[in-house]
Structure formats: structure tokens, C-alpha cells
């Protein structure tokens, strides 16, 4: 039976791992604990008293408290800074929920219900991608715009429902709005610019047509659509930033261009209030309409280019979303019918035809085919599937039709979980971003101060008209400074890098993992399921003497293995089924982590495991029996011993083939300067044989879960960033303790949940690719940060006019606006180079 409890007192993954490990030490219990939401799911053969569970946790720490899960505990809303891991922030299986986030993650993982601008930085909020599902409508519109989730007939007129065409996405709608505003801004800005620059065009003398004051008035009128409509959002964001004191890029743009615009309006309406220093040779006050409109138009162009580029940064998530099929062929009463995937239930039989996407996760029950799983695992070659094999949603069927049974639907499918992991990781912050955040906090006030200082210096010591020079240079300082480039330097690289990993079967849990894997110096590997295929097979079962038959040993081994999740136990069950033996009833079953299993069969204590388990049972091996066991282990085989009533009666020989890619992967990691250590619960001879085969110099045999923890702590104490790769429940504590936990996607959910990186294919080459990806992403982030720092370090002094005393050069506010927009686009473009990285 399964019992679910709410857990309080857990604050990190280490706490979660400690609670899970403690509960799993209790007899007849298998526990899976999650941090977000804080839950403990306990499977047991009988109901377990919560007092018994709580007493076990109290022995570890008094802060961990269990309570029965009630309806009010189920979280249905999301706090501003924490999105539950179990709540998929995407539309899966037809439940669409629009959620918006700031691409610069100013308030962490905070999301918003409506589109708009970030209240901190002013950036356009972006919508989390959603999986679109098919909808159907009546062609006669009997019930207006009502749609249906599944095909069929209209309940009013009986007409066949028609599949609705895809509607315009919000991202496309935003781009269309920006393009429309850009067109309007250009239509009015170009004439203003030409009027202002007419004196520099040979043969053009506008003063003969109309006096300068008239042209100034015309510029003012033409500027109104640009300022009041096309670029109005910049001033709204600037006002919001000032009101909340969350100063950002739009603060500088709003103050600079707003002040110039108001100055120009006053120059038109009440020119008499200005001293002569503000007037030109014609006696008119110099206006800045052309500077304001050109600056705002260039900033708008930068926003448009940034939106186009930013849309490409989450292309990996979009590609994954497109993998999700909308329809499936349901088999019901021998008849095939098309249905929406939202209508599929667990246990349904589905027909998958050649070339179709597999709709949900399940098991192939009839037929066979080759499946293209490249979009999930990164493996380019199709995988042959036969009856009993598992298939995954989003993968593509080959040339043969087959029938499958649905096992995981909606958010439970591997594809949905991958999308969730990629989405959450894409919006996480790397530790290196803290530096940029601290600088950005003081950046805008410093720039405003430099702008004021620039105005004062030019107004006091500048050439005539001094105030004109002072205004232009102060405006240039405000416009060229771009904290946006600084803020985007990290998140865009993380988003592209995480997406790149997902498309290659490497799931990154968060940005912090990317930074740590770059620094990894020691990698600790489990053996079974990591270095080896994790699909062991029984070669033979041997009796030590003639008093017990191999058939009897097979029956007892199968009885002891039937309740275990260990891969070796599954191999024994398959072997016993092939032998056709009858599995006897077992009582008082107990799994002892790192040792084996035991129970009572026909009132006789029986055990199956390693030497440590035999020692616990008091079963002593004779020298000849030990020699026989060691001979098998020298061949690289795994040997599990069997004891009956405290007497060693025989052993099981199990072969677990080494993964074909293991040797090359270990060599590649070592060439990258990473020390590889193998830890295993197997005996010395088996461990030695496997380590020698794959080229590992340092290994330890007979390791219990606590031994793996100690080994990780040893390397960490030396100041070395340590990674751990494993696939079993017994690896979960070590995965949580390591700086970088790497789980094989073929392993248990507990291992995957505790890992920072999950390799979908479970191939060691994935670790090599993950290291390469982490190093490339961090290098890209440093390039972005360097460019952003360098840009502002050089740009602000140039805008202030530092070159004027030496070369007579000044930076126009319009050129400053173009440079400011270019800086953000260049940072995003540099991050997009990661998409071309070869893994």
C-alpha cells in the first residue's frame, strides 16, 4: 500500500536525501521524498504507523516532522520565488495556463499572470511555452465560439466537428506589435531627421521655404506620434522604475530623452525663458526633436531585434514542445478512433501507425518496430522495439504498426518531465550572476551622477554655446549606458546551453550545475548501471554440495528477489521464469542496503547477498567454496551467495556487460584533467576486473552507501569539486552530497531527483558532453560579462566627451542610442553561438 505525508523542516536537497535515507532504513519500507513540494511517499506491504516513522526521523533531527497529507496541503498556486517541482509550468494534455516571467529573472523565479513589463528592470515579460493541444469546433457555430477537446459531432446540429487552426501565439503577437510601432516611428522620424540634417545636404535651403521656427514647430508635431504612441512604453517603464526605485535601463532612457523632449517643447512655446547661451546664430533656441525621435526609434529597433534574437534562445524548449502529439488512435472494442491525448487514460490500448509520434509513455503489447528516439536521447540510430519494451511520448514510429498500452500520461511522461526540467533550469541563476546583480544595483545611480557631472563640467568650461554642448553630452551619457547588456549576459547563455543539452539527452537541473561541472576535478562512478549496462543476466546457479538441488536454489533465489527493485534481483526473476520454477511464498522479507535480501521460506530463514550478508546470517564459507566464488569474480562476474538456515548452500553467477562507450568515455574525461574513481558494492575481484577493463586506476570494492558519502567528503575536504554518477536508490545520498550529481536516465526516480544532471540515454559519453557543455556555457557567460563591462567602461567616458580636448571628437546622442541597442543584441547573438556547439 502507498501512504503520502507532508514533511516540514527540509530546507535543501541534503535534508531531503537525509529524510529519504532514514525512512528507507526501516523494514518493509520503500520511501521517495521530494523537496518541492515537501512530500514523503511510502510504499509498504502493510500500513505503517506515523508514530513509528516520526520516531525514526527524530533520531536524526527533531526539525523533520511528518503529518498526514490533507486536501489543503495540495499547492494550487505558486509563490513569487518558488515554483513547485511537481507543478509543470507548461500546458500539458490540454490544460493551458498562461504564466509570464522576466527574461532577466530580477525577482528570481517569480511569475506573473498577465503580460506586460517587469516592475524591476522594465523588460518585456515573456510567456512560458505551452504545449498546444488540438481543439475542435462546429462549422455551423451552433454554440458560438465554443470548442471541444476531442473530435466527434456537434451536440446541437450533429455536424462533424472540425479541427481548429493554430491561432497566433502571444510571442508572434508581441513581435507584430513591435513591428507596427517600428514602422510608425520610422514614418515620422525620417522626416524629422532630414529636416534637421538639411543644412548638410548640398543645394537644399529649407530656410527659403519657411523660417527656422516653422521647421521647429513641424518637427515638434511630427515627434508626437513617436513619443506619445510608438515609444510611449519606454516612458511608462521609466516612471514605474522611479516610482518603485528599481532603477534600470529605461530609467536612463526616460530621463534623457524625456528631458530633451520637454526642453524642446519649452523652447517652442516659451523661448524667452532661456538665456542666449541656448540660442543659435538665428536667435532660435536649439531643439532636440531629431535626437529624441532618432534615439527612441533606435531603442525601439534594439527591442525588436532583441525580441527576435531572444525568441531563438528558447528554441530548444519550443522544439521539445513540438514533439508532443495532439492526437492518438484509441483501440476500444476492437475499433480504432481518433482522440485527443487529453482523453487518454492509463491502461488504454493505442494503435501507433508508421511515421506517427508515440502519444504517451507505455509498453508495446503487440507488434514490433524501430523507433526514432533521437529527439529524447540524442541517439541518432533508431532503436528496435518488440513486445514488452517501453516506448516514450514524442518519439517517432518507423515503418511498422504496433499496439501499446498507456502507462504514463500528461505531465507524467518523460517528455513532459524533460520540458519541465529544461524550463526550470533555463530560468535559474548561476552563482556568477551575483556579480552582475551587485554591479547593476548601483549602476544607474552612478550613471545619473556622471551625467550631472558631465553637464556641469561642459557648462562651466566648455566652448560656446556651452549649455548646448553640456546638454548633448549629458544626454549621450544617459543613453549609452546599458545595464540591460550586463543583466542579459548570464541568463541568455544559460537558456541556450540548457536547451542545447536537452536536445542531446543531457538534462541540466539548474544553472548552478553548469558552473560546478566546469570546475569538476574528481568524478566518482558507481559500477552497476553506470559503467555496466545495468541489465544483468544470470549465467548459472551453483550448489555447493549435493544436499540442495539447483532447482531448489533457483526457487529460493526467486522468492527472495521478487520484492526487490535491484537490477540483480530482476535478473534472477527472469532466469527463474525461463526455468519454469514455481516461486514459493516468503514471509518477513527485508532488504538490507549494500548487503542483500533475506526472509523466511517454509519457516526456514533464507538469505541472498554478499559476504557481509552471509556474515550477518552466520553462514561461513569453506576454503574450496571461497575459491569457486573467487574464480567467477576473476572473470568479471557478479556472485550472490545463498544461505539456508545459516548455512551457505550455493551461489548465483550474474553477468553485467560493460557499456560499449565506457572505455572511451573514461579516457576522454581523464584527458580533460578529471580524476575518475569507481566505487562499488561488489567484491574486490569483480571491481578489479571492471576497473582494469575500462582504464580506471583507483577503485574501491564492498562499498555501502555511507562509504560512498565518506569518499565524496574526502575529496571535497581536499578542496576539489567532486561529481558522482549513479543510478540506484543506494546512490541517492551520494548524488545529493556531491557538488555535481549525475544520474543515469535508465535508473531510479530517487537517483534522478537527487542529481543535478540526468543523462536520458544513460551513456557515459553523456558525462563527457556535459563537461564540454558546462565549460562552453561558462566561457560564453564570461565573454558576455567582459563585453558588457568593457562596453560601459569605454562608452560612458566617450559619451562624456573625454576625447574632445585631444581630438575634438564628441559622441552624438543618436550614435550612443545605436550603440546601446547594439550592446544587448550582441550579447544575445554571442549566446546563440552555443547552438552551433558540437557535442
Short mmCIF file of N, CA and C in Angstrom, two decimals, residues 124-223:
data_model
loop_
_atom_site.label_atom_id
_atom_site.label_comp_id
_atom_site.label_asym_id
_atom_site.label_seq_id
_atom_site.Cartn_x
_atom_site.Cartn_y
_atom_site.Cartn_z
N UNK A 124 10.27 43.40 -21.35
CA UNK A 124 9.01 42.73 -21.69
C UNK A 124 8.95 41.37 -21.02
N UNK A 125 7.84 41.08 -20.34
CA UNK A 125 7.65 39.76 -19.76
C UNK A 125 7.44 38.76 -20.89
N UNK A 126 8.01 37.56 -20.73
CA UNK A 126 7.86 36.52 -21.73
C UNK A 126 6.98 35.41 -21.19
N UNK A 127 6.27 34.78 -22.09
CA UNK A 127 5.36 33.72 -21.69
C UNK A 127 6.07 32.38 -21.71
N UNK A 128 5.86 31.60 -20.65
CA UNK A 128 6.40 30.25 -20.64
C UNK A 128 5.76 29.47 -21.78
N UNK A 129 6.56 28.74 -22.56
CA UNK A 129 6.00 28.00 -23.70
C UNK A 129 4.97 26.98 -23.24
N UNK A 130 3.97 26.77 -24.06
CA UNK A 130 2.91 25.82 -23.72
C UNK A 130 2.80 24.77 -24.80
N UNK A 131 2.39 23.59 -24.38
CA UNK A 131 2.12 22.53 -25.34
C UNK A 131 0.70 22.71 -25.85
N UNK A 132 0.59 22.98 -27.12
CA UNK A 132 -0.73 23.17 -27.71
C UNK A 132 -1.41 21.83 -27.90
N UNK A 133 -2.70 21.78 -27.64
CA UNK A 133 -3.47 20.57 -27.89
C UNK A 133 -4.56 20.87 -28.89
N UNK A 134 -5.01 19.84 -29.57
CA UNK A 134 -6.00 20.05 -30.61
C UNK A 134 -7.33 20.47 -30.02
N UNK A 135 -8.02 21.37 -30.70
CA UNK A 135 -9.37 21.75 -30.30
C UNK A 135 -10.26 21.67 -31.54
N UNK A 136 -11.54 21.46 -31.31
CA UNK A 136 -12.49 21.23 -32.41
C UNK A 136 -13.69 22.15 -32.23
N UNK A 137 -14.27 22.57 -33.35
CA UNK A 137 -15.42 23.47 -33.29
C UNK A 137 -16.46 23.03 -34.31
N UNK A 138 -17.69 23.48 -34.10
CA UNK A 138 -18.77 23.17 -35.02
C UNK A 138 -18.72 24.13 -36.20
N UNK A 139 -18.71 23.64 -37.44
CA UNK A 139 -18.64 24.54 -38.60
C UNK A 139 -19.88 25.42 -38.74
N UNK A 140 -20.97 25.05 -38.04
CA UNK A 140 -22.20 25.86 -38.09
C UNK A 140 -22.24 26.86 -36.94
N UNK A 141 -21.25 26.81 -36.04
CA UNK A 141 -21.17 27.72 -34.88
C UNK A 141 -22.48 27.75 -34.09
N UNK A 142 -23.00 26.54 -33.85
CA UNK A 142 -24.27 26.43 -33.13
C UNK A 142 -24.20 27.02 -31.72
N UNK A 143 -23.02 26.89 -31.09
CA UNK A 143 -22.86 27.43 -29.74
C UNK A 143 -21.78 28.51 -29.73
N UNK A 144 -21.79 29.32 -30.79
CA UNK A 144 -20.84 30.42 -30.87
C UNK A 144 -19.42 29.92 -31.08
N UNK A 145 -18.50 30.40 -30.25
CA UNK A 145 -17.08 30.05 -30.39
C UNK A 145 -16.67 28.87 -29.51
N UNK A 146 -17.64 28.15 -28.99
CA UNK A 146 -17.33 27.03 -28.11
C UNK A 146 -16.50 25.99 -28.84
N UNK A 147 -15.46 25.48 -28.15
CA UNK A 147 -14.61 24.43 -28.72
C UNK A 147 -14.67 23.18 -27.85
N UNK A 148 -14.23 22.06 -28.44
CA UNK A 148 -14.26 20.78 -27.75
C UNK A 148 -12.86 20.16 -27.77
N UNK A 149 -12.53 19.41 -26.74
CA UNK A 149 -11.19 18.84 -26.64
C UNK A 149 -10.99 17.58 -27.45
N UNK A 150 -12.08 16.92 -27.85
CA UNK A 150 -11.96 15.68 -28.61
C UNK A 150 -12.82 15.77 -29.86
N UNK A 151 -12.46 15.03 -30.91
CA UNK A 151 -13.27 15.04 -32.13
C UNK A 151 -14.61 14.35 -31.90
N UNK A 152 -15.55 14.59 -32.79
CA UNK A 152 -16.86 13.97 -32.68
C UNK A 152 -17.87 14.75 -33.48
N UNK A 153 -19.10 14.81 -32.97
CA UNK A 153 -20.17 15.54 -33.65
C UNK A 153 -20.69 16.64 -32.75
N UNK A 154 -21.25 17.68 -33.35
CA UNK A 154 -21.82 18.79 -32.59
C UNK A 154 -23.05 18.30 -31.85
N UNK A 155 -23.15 18.57 -30.54
CA UNK A 155 -24.32 18.09 -29.78
C UNK A 155 -25.61 18.81 -30.17
N UNK A 156 -25.53 19.90 -30.95
CA UNK A 156 -26.72 20.66 -31.33
C UNK A 156 -27.23 20.26 -32.71
N UNK A 157 -26.30 20.34 -33.72
CA UNK A 157 -26.75 20.08 -35.09
C UNK A 157 -26.29 18.74 -35.63
N UNK A 158 -25.35 18.07 -34.95
CA UNK A 158 -24.89 16.77 -35.39
C UNK A 158 -23.80 16.79 -36.45
N UNK A 159 -23.37 17.99 -36.87
CA UNK A 159 -22.30 18.10 -37.85
C UNK A 159 -20.99 17.60 -37.25
N UNK A 160 -20.11 17.05 -38.11
CA UNK A 160 -18.79 16.63 -37.64
C UNK A 160 -18.00 17.86 -37.18
N UNK A 161 -17.36 17.75 -36.01
CA UNK A 161 -16.54 18.84 -35.52
C UNK A 161 -15.28 18.96 -36.38
N UNK A 162 -14.81 20.20 -36.53
CA UNK A 162 -13.66 20.49 -37.38
C UNK A 162 -12.50 20.93 -36.49
N UNK A 163 -11.29 20.43 -36.80
CA UNK A 163 -10.11 20.81 -36.04
C UNK A 163 -9.81 22.29 -36.27
N UNK A 164 -9.59 23.02 -35.18
CA UNK A 164 -9.31 24.45 -35.28
C UNK A 164 -7.88 24.68 -35.74
N UNK A 165 -7.68 25.71 -36.55
CA UNK A 165 -6.33 26.06 -36.99
C UNK A 165 -5.57 26.70 -35.85
N UNK A 166 -4.23 26.66 -35.91
CA UNK A 166 -3.41 27.27 -34.87
C UNK A 166 -3.64 28.77 -34.85
N UNK A 167 -3.86 29.33 -33.68
CA UNK A 167 -4.02 30.78 -33.54
C UNK A 167 -2.67 31.42 -33.34
N UNK A 168 -2.64 32.72 -33.52
CA UNK A 168 -1.40 33.47 -33.38
C UNK A 168 -0.91 33.39 -31.95
N UNK A 169 0.32 33.01 -31.74
CA UNK A 169 0.88 32.92 -30.39
C UNK A 169 1.13 34.32 -29.84
N UNK A 170 1.22 34.42 -28.52
CA UNK A 170 1.45 35.72 -27.90
C UNK A 170 2.81 36.28 -28.28
N UNK A 171 3.79 35.39 -28.48
CA UNK A 171 5.11 35.85 -28.89
C UNK A 171 5.04 36.50 -30.26
N UNK A 172 4.31 35.86 -31.18
CA UNK A 172 4.14 36.43 -32.51
C UNK A 172 3.36 37.72 -32.45
N UNK A 173 2.38 37.78 -31.55
CA UNK A 173 1.58 38.99 -31.39
C UNK A 173 2.44 40.14 -30.89
N UNK A 174 3.36 39.86 -29.95
CA UNK A 174 4.26 40.88 -29.45
C UNK A 174 5.18 41.39 -30.55
N UNK A 175 5.72 40.47 -31.33
CA UNK A 175 6.59 40.88 -32.44
C UNK A 175 5.83 41.72 -33.45
N UNK A 176 4.61 41.34 -33.74
CA UNK A 176 3.80 42.09 -34.69
C UNK A 176 3.54 43.50 -34.17
N UNK A 177 3.29 43.64 -32.87
CA UNK A 177 3.06 44.95 -32.27
C UNK A 177 4.33 45.81 -32.34
N UNK A 178 5.49 45.19 -32.05
CA UNK A 178 6.75 45.93 -32.13
C UNK A 178 7.04 46.37 -33.57
N UNK A 179 6.75 45.51 -34.53
CA UNK A 179 6.99 45.86 -35.94
C UNK A 179 6.08 47.01 -36.37
N UNK A 180 4.84 46.98 -35.92
CA UNK A 180 3.91 48.06 -36.26
C UNK A 180 4.38 49.40 -35.67
N UNK A 181 4.80 49.36 -34.42
CA UNK A 181 5.29 50.58 -33.80
C UNK A 181 6.58 51.06 -34.45
N UNK A 182 7.42 50.10 -34.86
CA UNK A 182 8.66 50.46 -35.53
C UNK A 182 8.36 51.17 -36.85
N UNK A 183 7.38 50.68 -37.59
CA UNK A 183 7.02 51.30 -38.87
C UNK A 183 6.51 52.72 -38.65
N UNK A 184 5.67 52.90 -37.63
CA UNK A 184 5.15 54.24 -37.33
C UNK A 184 6.27 55.18 -36.92
N UNK A 185 7.17 54.69 -36.08
CA UNK A 185 8.30 55.52 -35.63
C UNK A 185 9.16 55.95 -36.81
N UNK A 186 9.41 55.05 -37.75
CA UNK A 186 10.23 55.38 -38.91
C UNK A 186 9.55 56.43 -39.80
N UNK A 187 8.24 56.26 -40.01
CA UNK A 187 7.50 57.17 -40.88
C UNK A 187 7.63 58.62 -40.40
N UNK A 188 7.64 58.84 -39.09
CA UNK A 188 7.70 60.20 -38.56
C UNK A 188 9.12 60.64 -38.21
N UNK A 189 10.00 59.69 -37.92
CA UNK A 189 11.36 60.06 -37.54
C UNK A 189 12.21 60.47 -38.74
N UNK A 190 12.05 59.75 -39.85
CA UNK A 190 12.85 60.06 -41.04
C UNK A 190 12.67 61.51 -41.49
N UNK A 191 11.42 62.04 -41.62
CA UNK A 191 11.28 63.45 -42.00
C UNK A 191 11.92 64.41 -41.00
N UNK A 192 11.80 64.11 -39.71
CA UNK A 192 12.41 64.97 -38.70
C UNK A 192 13.92 64.99 -38.88
N UNK A 193 14.49 63.80 -39.12
CA UNK A 193 15.94 63.70 -39.30
C UNK A 193 16.40 64.47 -40.54
N UNK A 194 15.63 64.35 -41.63
CA UNK A 194 16.00 65.04 -42.86
C UNK A 194 15.91 66.55 -42.70
N UNK A 195 14.88 67.02 -41.99
CA UNK A 195 14.75 68.46 -41.74
C UNK A 195 15.94 68.95 -40.95
N UNK A 196 16.31 68.19 -39.91
CA UNK A 196 17.41 68.61 -39.05
C UNK A 196 18.74 68.61 -39.78
N UNK A 197 18.93 67.64 -40.67
CA UNK A 197 20.21 67.49 -41.36
C UNK A 197 20.24 68.23 -42.71
N UNK A 198 19.21 69.00 -43.01
CA UNK A 198 19.12 69.64 -44.33
C UNK A 198 20.30 70.55 -44.62
N UNK A 199 20.84 71.18 -43.59
CA UNK A 199 21.96 72.10 -43.81
C UNK A 199 23.19 71.39 -44.34
N UNK A 200 23.26 70.07 -44.11
CA UNK A 200 24.42 69.30 -44.56
C UNK A 200 24.22 68.71 -45.95
N UNK A 201 23.01 68.92 -46.54
CA UNK A 201 22.72 68.40 -47.88
C UNK A 201 22.96 69.52 -48.89
N UNK A 202 23.90 69.35 -49.82
CA UNK A 202 24.21 70.40 -50.79
C UNK A 202 22.99 70.80 -51.63
N UNK A 203 22.79 72.10 -51.78
CA UNK A 203 21.71 72.61 -52.62
C UNK A 203 20.36 72.68 -51.95
N UNK A 204 20.25 72.23 -50.72
CA UNK A 204 18.97 72.26 -50.01
C UNK A 204 18.99 73.42 -49.02
N UNK A 205 18.03 74.35 -49.17
CA UNK A 205 17.96 75.51 -48.28
C UNK A 205 16.51 75.65 -47.81
N UNK A 206 16.18 74.95 -46.73
CA UNK A 206 14.79 74.96 -46.24
C UNK A 206 14.38 76.31 -45.70
N UNK A 207 15.36 77.13 -45.31
CA UNK A 207 15.04 78.45 -44.77
C UNK A 207 14.37 79.34 -45.80
N UNK A 208 14.55 79.04 -47.09
CA UNK A 208 13.90 79.83 -48.14
C UNK A 208 12.41 79.52 -48.22
N UNK A 209 12.03 78.33 -47.78
CA UNK A 209 10.62 77.93 -47.81
C UNK A 209 9.88 78.42 -46.58
N UNK A 210 10.54 78.28 -45.44
CA UNK A 210 9.90 78.61 -44.17
C UNK A 210 10.98 78.93 -43.16
N UNK A 211 10.77 79.90 -42.25
CA UNK A 211 11.78 80.23 -41.25
C UNK A 211 12.03 79.05 -40.30
N UNK A 212 13.18 79.12 -39.61
CA UNK A 212 13.60 78.01 -38.74
C UNK A 212 12.56 77.69 -37.67
N UNK A 213 11.89 78.71 -37.15
CA UNK A 213 10.89 78.47 -36.11
C UNK A 213 9.76 77.59 -36.65
N UNK A 214 9.37 77.81 -37.92
CA UNK A 214 8.32 76.99 -38.53
C UNK A 214 8.75 75.55 -38.66
N UNK A 215 10.00 75.33 -39.07
CA UNK A 215 10.52 73.97 -39.17
C UNK A 215 10.62 73.31 -37.79
N UNK A 216 10.95 74.09 -36.77
CA UNK A 216 10.98 73.54 -35.40
C UNK A 216 9.60 73.09 -34.96
N UNK A 217 8.58 73.91 -35.30
CA UNK A 217 7.21 73.54 -34.94
C UNK A 217 6.80 72.26 -35.66
N UNK A 218 7.17 72.14 -36.95
CA UNK A 218 6.83 70.94 -37.71
C UNK A 218 7.51 69.71 -37.12
N UNK A 219 8.78 69.86 -36.71
CA UNK A 219 9.47 68.74 -36.07
C UNK A 219 8.76 68.32 -34.79
N UNK A 220 8.32 69.34 -34.02
CA UNK A 220 7.61 69.04 -32.78
C UNK A 220 6.33 68.28 -33.02
N UNK A 221 5.57 68.67 -34.06
CA UNK A 221 4.32 67.99 -34.38
C UNK A 221 4.59 66.56 -34.83
N UNK A 222 5.60 66.38 -35.71
CA UNK A 222 5.93 65.04 -36.21
C UNK A 222 6.46 64.12 -35.11
N UNK A 223 7.04 64.70 -34.07
CA UNK A 223 7.61 63.87 -32.98
C UNK A 223 6.55 63.31 -32.05
#
